[in-house]
PDB file of C-alpha atoms in Angstrom:
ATOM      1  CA  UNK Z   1      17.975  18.690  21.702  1.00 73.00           C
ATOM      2  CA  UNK Z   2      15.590  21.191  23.716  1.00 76.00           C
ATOM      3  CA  UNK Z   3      14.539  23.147  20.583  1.00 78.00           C
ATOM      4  CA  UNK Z   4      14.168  20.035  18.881  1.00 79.00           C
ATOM      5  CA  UNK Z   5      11.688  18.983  21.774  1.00 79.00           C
ATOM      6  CA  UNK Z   6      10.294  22.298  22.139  1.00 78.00           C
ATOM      7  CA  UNK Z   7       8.580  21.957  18.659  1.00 76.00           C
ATOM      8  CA  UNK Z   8       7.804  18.577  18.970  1.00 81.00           C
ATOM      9  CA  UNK Z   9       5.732  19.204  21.746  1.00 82.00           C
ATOM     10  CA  UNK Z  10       3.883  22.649  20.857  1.00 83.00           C
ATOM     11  CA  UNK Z  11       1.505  23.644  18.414  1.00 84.00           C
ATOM     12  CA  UNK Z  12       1.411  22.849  15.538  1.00 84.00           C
ATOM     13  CA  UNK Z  13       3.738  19.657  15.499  1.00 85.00           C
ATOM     14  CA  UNK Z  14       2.094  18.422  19.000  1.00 90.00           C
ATOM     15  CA  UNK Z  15      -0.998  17.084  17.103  1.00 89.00           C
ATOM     16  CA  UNK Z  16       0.929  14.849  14.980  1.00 91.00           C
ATOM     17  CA  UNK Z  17       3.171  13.982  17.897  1.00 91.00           C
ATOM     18  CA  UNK Z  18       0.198  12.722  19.447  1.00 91.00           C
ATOM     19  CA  UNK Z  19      -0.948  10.594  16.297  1.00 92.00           C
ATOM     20  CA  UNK Z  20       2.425   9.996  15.959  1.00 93.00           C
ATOM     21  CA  UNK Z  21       2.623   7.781  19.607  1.00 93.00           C
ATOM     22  CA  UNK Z  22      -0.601   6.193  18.744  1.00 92.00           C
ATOM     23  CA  UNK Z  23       1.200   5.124  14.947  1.00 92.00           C
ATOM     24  CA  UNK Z  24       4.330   3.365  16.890  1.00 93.00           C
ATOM     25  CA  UNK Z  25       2.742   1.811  20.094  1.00 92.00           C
ATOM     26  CA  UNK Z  26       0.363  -0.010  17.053  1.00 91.00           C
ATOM     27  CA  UNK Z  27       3.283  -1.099  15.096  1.00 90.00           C
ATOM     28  CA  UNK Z  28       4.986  -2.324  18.388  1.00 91.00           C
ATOM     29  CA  UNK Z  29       1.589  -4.579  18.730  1.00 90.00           C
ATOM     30  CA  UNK Z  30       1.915  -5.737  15.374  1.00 87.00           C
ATOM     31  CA  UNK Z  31       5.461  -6.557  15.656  1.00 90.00           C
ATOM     32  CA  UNK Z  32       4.932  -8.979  19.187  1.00 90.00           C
ATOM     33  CA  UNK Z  33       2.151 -10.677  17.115  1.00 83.00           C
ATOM     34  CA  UNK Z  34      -0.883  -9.013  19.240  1.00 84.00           C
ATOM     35  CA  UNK Z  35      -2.870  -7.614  16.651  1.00 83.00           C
ATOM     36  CA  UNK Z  36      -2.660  -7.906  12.687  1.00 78.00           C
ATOM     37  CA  UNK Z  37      -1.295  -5.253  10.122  1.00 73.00           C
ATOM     38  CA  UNK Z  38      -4.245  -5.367   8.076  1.00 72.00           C
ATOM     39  CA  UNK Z  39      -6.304  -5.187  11.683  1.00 71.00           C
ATOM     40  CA  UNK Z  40      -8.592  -1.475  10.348  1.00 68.00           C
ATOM     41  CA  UNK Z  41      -8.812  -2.471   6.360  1.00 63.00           C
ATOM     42  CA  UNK Z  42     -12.728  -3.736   6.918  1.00 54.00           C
ATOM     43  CA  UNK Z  43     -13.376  -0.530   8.937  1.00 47.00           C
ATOM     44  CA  UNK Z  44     -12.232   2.327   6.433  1.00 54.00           C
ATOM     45  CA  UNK Z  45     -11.910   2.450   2.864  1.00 56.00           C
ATOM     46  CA  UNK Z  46      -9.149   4.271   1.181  1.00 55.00           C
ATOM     47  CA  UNK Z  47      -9.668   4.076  -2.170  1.00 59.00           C
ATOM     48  CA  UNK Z  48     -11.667   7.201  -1.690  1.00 59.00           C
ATOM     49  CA  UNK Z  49      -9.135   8.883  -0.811  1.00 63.00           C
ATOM     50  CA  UNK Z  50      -6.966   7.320  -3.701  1.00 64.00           C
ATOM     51  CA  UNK Z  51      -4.751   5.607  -0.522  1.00 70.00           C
ATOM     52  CA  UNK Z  52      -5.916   1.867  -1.441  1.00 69.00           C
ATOM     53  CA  UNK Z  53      -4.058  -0.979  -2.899  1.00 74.00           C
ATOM     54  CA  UNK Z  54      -2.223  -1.253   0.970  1.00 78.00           C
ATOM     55  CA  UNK Z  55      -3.888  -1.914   3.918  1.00 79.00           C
ATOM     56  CA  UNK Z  56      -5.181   0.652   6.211  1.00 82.00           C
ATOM     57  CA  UNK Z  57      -2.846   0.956   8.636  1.00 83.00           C
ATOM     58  CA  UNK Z  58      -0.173   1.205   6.479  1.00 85.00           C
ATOM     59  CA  UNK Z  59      -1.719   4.053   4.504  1.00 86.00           C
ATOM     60  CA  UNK Z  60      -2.404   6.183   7.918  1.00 88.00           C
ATOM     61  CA  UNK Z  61       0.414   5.601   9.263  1.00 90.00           C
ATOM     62  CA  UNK Z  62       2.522   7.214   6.010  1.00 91.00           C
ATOM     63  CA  UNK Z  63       0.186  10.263   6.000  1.00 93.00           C
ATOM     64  CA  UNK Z  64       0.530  10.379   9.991  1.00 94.00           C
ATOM     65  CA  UNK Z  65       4.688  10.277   9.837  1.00 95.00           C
ATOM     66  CA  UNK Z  66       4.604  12.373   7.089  1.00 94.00           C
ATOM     67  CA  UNK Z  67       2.864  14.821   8.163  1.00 94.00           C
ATOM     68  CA  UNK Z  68       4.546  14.965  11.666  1.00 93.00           C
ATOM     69  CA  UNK Z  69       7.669  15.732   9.477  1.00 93.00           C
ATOM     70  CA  UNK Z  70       6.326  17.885   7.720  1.00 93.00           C
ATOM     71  CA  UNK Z  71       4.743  19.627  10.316  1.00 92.00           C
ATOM     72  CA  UNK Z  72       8.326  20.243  12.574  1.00 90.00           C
ATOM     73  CA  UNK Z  73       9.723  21.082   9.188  1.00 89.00           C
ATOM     74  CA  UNK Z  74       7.484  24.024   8.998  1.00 87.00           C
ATOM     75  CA  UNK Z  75       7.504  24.761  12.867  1.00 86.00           C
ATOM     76  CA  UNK Z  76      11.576  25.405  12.941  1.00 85.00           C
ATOM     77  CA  UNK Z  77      11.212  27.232   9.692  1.00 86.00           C
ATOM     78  CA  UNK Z  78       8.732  29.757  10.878  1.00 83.00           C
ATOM     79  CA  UNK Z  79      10.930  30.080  14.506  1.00 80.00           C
ATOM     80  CA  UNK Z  80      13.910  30.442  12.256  1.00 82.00           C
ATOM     81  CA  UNK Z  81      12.110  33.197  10.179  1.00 79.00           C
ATOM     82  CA  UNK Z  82      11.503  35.600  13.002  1.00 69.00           C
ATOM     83  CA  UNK Z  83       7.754  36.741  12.125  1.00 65.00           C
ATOM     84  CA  UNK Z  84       5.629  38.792  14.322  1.00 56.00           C
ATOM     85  CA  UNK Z  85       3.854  37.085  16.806  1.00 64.00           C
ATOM     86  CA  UNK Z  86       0.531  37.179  15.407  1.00 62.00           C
ATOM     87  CA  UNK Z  87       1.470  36.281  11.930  1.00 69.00           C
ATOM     88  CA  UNK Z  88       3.736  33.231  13.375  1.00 68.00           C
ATOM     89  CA  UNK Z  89       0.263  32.084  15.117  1.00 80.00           C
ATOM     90  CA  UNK Z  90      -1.949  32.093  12.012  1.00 84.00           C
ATOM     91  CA  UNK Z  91       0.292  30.645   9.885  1.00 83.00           C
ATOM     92  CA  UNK Z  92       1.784  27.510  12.917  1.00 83.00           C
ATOM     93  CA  UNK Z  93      -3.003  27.129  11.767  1.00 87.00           C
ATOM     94  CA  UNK Z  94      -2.519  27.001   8.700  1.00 90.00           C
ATOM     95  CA  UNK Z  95       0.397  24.890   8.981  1.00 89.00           C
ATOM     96  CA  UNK Z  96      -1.717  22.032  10.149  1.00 90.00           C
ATOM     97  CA  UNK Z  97      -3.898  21.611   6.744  1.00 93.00           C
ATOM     98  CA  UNK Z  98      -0.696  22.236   4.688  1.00 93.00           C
ATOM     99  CA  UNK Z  99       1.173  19.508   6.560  1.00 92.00           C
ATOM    100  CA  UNK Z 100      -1.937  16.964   6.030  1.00 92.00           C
ATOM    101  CA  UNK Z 101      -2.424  18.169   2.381  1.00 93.00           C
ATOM    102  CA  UNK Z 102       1.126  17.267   1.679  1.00 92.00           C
ATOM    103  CA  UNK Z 103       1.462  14.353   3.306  1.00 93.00           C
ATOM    104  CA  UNK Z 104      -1.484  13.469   1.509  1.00 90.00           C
ATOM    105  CA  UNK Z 105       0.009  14.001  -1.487  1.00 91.00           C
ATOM    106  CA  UNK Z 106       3.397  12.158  -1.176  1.00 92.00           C
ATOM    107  CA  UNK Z 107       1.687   8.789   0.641  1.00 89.00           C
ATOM    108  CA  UNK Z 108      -0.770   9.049  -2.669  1.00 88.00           C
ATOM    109  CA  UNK Z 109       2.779   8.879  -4.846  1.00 89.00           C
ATOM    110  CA  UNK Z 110       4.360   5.952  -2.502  1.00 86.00           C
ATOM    111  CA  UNK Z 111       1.199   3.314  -1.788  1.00 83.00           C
ATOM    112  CA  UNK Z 112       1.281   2.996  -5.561  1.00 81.00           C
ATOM    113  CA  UNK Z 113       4.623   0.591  -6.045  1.00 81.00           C
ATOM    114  CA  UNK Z 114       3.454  -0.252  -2.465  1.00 78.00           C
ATOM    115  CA  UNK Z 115       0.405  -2.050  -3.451  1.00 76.00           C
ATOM    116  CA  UNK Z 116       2.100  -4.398  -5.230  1.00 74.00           C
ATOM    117  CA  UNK Z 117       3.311  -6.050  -2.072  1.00 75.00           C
ATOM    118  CA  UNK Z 118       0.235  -6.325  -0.988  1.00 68.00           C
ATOM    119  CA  UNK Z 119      -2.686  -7.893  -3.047  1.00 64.00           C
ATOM    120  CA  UNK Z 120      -6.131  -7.430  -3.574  1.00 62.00           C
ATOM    121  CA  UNK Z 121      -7.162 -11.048  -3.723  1.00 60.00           C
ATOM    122  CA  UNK Z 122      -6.806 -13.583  -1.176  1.00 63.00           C
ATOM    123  CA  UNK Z 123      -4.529 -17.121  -1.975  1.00 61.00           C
ATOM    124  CA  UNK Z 124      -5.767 -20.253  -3.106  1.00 64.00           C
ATOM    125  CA  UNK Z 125      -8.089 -22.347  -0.784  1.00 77.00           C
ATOM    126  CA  UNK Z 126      -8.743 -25.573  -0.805  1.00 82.00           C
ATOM    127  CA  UNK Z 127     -12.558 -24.819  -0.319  1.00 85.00           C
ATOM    128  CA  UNK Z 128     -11.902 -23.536  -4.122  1.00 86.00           C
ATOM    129  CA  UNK Z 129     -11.850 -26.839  -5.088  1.00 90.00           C
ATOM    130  CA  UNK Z 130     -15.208 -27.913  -4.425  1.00 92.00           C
ATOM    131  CA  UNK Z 131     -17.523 -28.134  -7.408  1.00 92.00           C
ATOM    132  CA  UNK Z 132     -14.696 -29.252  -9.641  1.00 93.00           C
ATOM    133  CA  UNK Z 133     -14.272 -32.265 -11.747  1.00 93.00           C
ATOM    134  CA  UNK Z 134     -10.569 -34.325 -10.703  1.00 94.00           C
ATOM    135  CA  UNK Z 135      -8.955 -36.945 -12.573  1.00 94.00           C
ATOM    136  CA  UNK Z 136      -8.011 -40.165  -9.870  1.00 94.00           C
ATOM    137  CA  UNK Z 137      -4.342 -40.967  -9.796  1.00 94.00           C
ATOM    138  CA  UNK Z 138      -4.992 -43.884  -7.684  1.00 92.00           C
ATOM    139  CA  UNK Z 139      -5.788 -47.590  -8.122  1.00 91.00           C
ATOM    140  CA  UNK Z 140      -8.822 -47.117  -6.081  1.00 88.00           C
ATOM    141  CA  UNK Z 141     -10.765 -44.534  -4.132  1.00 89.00           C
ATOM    142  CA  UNK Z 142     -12.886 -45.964  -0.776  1.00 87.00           C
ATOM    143  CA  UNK Z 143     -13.879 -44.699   2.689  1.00 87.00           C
ATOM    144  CA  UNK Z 144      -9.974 -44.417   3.853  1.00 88.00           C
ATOM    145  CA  UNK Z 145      -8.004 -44.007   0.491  1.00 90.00           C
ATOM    146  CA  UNK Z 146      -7.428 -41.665  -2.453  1.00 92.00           C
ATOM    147  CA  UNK Z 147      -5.488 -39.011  -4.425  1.00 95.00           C
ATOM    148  CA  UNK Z 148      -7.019 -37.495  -7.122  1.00 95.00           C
ATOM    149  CA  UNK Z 149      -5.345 -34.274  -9.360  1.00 95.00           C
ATOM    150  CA  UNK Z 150      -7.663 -31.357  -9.924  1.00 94.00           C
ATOM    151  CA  UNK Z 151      -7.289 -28.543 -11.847  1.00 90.00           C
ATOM    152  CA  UNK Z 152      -8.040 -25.072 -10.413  1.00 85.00           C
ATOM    153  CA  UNK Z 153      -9.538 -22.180 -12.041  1.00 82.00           C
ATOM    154  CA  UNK Z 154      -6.332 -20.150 -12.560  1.00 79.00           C
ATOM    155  CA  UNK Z 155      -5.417 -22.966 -14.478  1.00 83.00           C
ATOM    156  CA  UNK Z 156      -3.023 -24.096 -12.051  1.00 83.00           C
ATOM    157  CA  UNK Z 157      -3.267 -28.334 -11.111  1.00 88.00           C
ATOM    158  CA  UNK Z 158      -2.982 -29.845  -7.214  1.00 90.00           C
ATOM    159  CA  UNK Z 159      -2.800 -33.348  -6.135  1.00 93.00           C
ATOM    160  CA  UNK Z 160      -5.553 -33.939  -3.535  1.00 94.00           C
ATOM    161  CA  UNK Z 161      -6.556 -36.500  -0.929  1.00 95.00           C
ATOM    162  CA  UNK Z 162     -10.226 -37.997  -2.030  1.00 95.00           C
ATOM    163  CA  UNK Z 163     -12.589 -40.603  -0.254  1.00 92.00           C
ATOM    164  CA  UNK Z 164     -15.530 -42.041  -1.341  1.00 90.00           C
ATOM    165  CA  UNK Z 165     -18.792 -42.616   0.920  1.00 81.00           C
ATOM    166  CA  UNK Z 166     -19.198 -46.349   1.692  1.00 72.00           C
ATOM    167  CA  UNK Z 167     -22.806 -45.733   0.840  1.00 68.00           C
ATOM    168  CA  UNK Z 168     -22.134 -44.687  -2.861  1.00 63.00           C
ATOM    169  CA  UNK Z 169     -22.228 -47.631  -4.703  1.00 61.00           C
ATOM    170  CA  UNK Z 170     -22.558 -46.442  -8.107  1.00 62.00           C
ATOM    171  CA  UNK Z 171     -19.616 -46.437 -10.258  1.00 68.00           C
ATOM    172  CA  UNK Z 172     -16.169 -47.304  -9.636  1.00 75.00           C
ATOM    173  CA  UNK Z 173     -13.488 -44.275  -8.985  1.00 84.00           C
ATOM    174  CA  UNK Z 174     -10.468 -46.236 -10.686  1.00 85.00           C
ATOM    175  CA  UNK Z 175      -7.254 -44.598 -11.969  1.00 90.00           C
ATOM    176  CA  UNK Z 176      -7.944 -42.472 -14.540  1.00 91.00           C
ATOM    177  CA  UNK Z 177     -11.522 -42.157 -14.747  1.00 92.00           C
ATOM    178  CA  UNK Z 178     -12.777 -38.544 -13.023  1.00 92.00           C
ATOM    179  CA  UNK Z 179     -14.781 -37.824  -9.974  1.00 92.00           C
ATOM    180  CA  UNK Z 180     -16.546 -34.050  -8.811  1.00 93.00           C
ATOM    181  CA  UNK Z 181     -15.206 -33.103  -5.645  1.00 93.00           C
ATOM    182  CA  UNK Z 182     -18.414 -32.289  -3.524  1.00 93.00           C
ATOM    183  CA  UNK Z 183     -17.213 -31.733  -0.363  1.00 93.00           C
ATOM    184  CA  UNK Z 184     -14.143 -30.867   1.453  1.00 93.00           C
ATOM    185  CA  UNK Z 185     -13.406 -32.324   5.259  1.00 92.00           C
ATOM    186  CA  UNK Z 186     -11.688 -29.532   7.410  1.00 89.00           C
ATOM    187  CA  UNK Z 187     -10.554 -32.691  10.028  1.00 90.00           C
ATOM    188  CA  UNK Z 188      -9.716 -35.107   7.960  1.00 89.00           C
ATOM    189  CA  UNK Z 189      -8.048 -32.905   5.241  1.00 91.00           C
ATOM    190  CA  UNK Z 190      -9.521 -34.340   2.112  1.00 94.00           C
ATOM    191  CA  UNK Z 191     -12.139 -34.081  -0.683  1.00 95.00           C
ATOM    192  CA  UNK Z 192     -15.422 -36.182  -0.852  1.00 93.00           C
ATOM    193  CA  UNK Z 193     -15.798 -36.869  -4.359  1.00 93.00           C
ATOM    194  CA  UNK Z 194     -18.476 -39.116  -6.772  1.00 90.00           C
ATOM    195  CA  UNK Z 195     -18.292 -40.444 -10.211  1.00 89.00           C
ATOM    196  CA  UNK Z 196     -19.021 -37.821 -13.017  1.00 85.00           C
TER     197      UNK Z 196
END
């Protein structure tokens, strides 16, 4: 257990160590609810660095385990190896590239079936609604009753409450006849919608 320790915490396999802390205290926050997992997607993007299709911190935190691994890997390699001093310093340097290069490489090969647990676009909203025509499934629609079905872009249909401003006086919204939905009422949960 000391020589496992010992090249945790030494160069080269002390820098990941370090990201390594910061990596598990954040996924300890995530897990008690105090911050979200997709907290750093609007801050970095890592599609340039073909990491995208998860979020963020789940892309980092691959490349930051990875290379940790890779990194003590490496360090109990060289110790095993029994290089000269100065040769076991320059290459515990260029140890630290190689470990990030290839941890580069493998998160690159696992975000891929990864992304497909998370997607790009954002659920249905009801705010999606808005602008579309509905056909009434009620008897009537007034200031305090209403359903209407509407059908959503993806082609998908919902069965939504609709009222009808007292002050529109037009038309009549009866069963069957159809109505744009021009507004939508975060308190009260339903559409405003108007004869079409």
């Amino acid at each position: 257990m000391g020589e496992f320790l010992d090249h945790v915490f030494h160069f080269p396999t002390m820098l990941f160590t370090a990201a390594l802390v910061v990596v598990i205290c954040f996924w300890v926050l995530v897990l008690v609810g105090a911050v979200g997992h997709d907290s750093f997607d609007a801050d970095m993007d890592t599609d340039a660095l073909s990491l995208g299709g998860v979020p963020v911190s789940v892309s980092v935190s691959l490349v930051i385990a990875l290379a940790w691994t890779m990194s003590l890997s490496g360090s109990v390699l060289l110790a095993e190896t029994g290089t000269a001093q100065g040769s076991h310093r320059l290459l515990a340097v260029v140890l630290v590239p190689a470990s990030l290069f290839c941890a580069w490489r493998l998160t690159r090969l696992l975000v891929r079936p990864l992304a497909r647990l998370f997607p790009d676009e954002p659920g249905p909203s009801r705010i999606d609604f808005v602008g579309l025509t509905c056909t009434i499934r009620t008897r009537r629609v007034d200031e305090g009753f209403g359903q209407a079905e509407v059908t959503a872009l993806d082609g998908s249909t919902a069965l939504v409450q609709v009222r009808r401003s007292g002050l529109d006086v037009t038309a009549a919204l009866a069963l069957g006849s159809t109505g744009l939905l021009y507004a939508y009422d975060d308190a009260g949960e339903f559409f405003w919608v108007a004869p079409y």
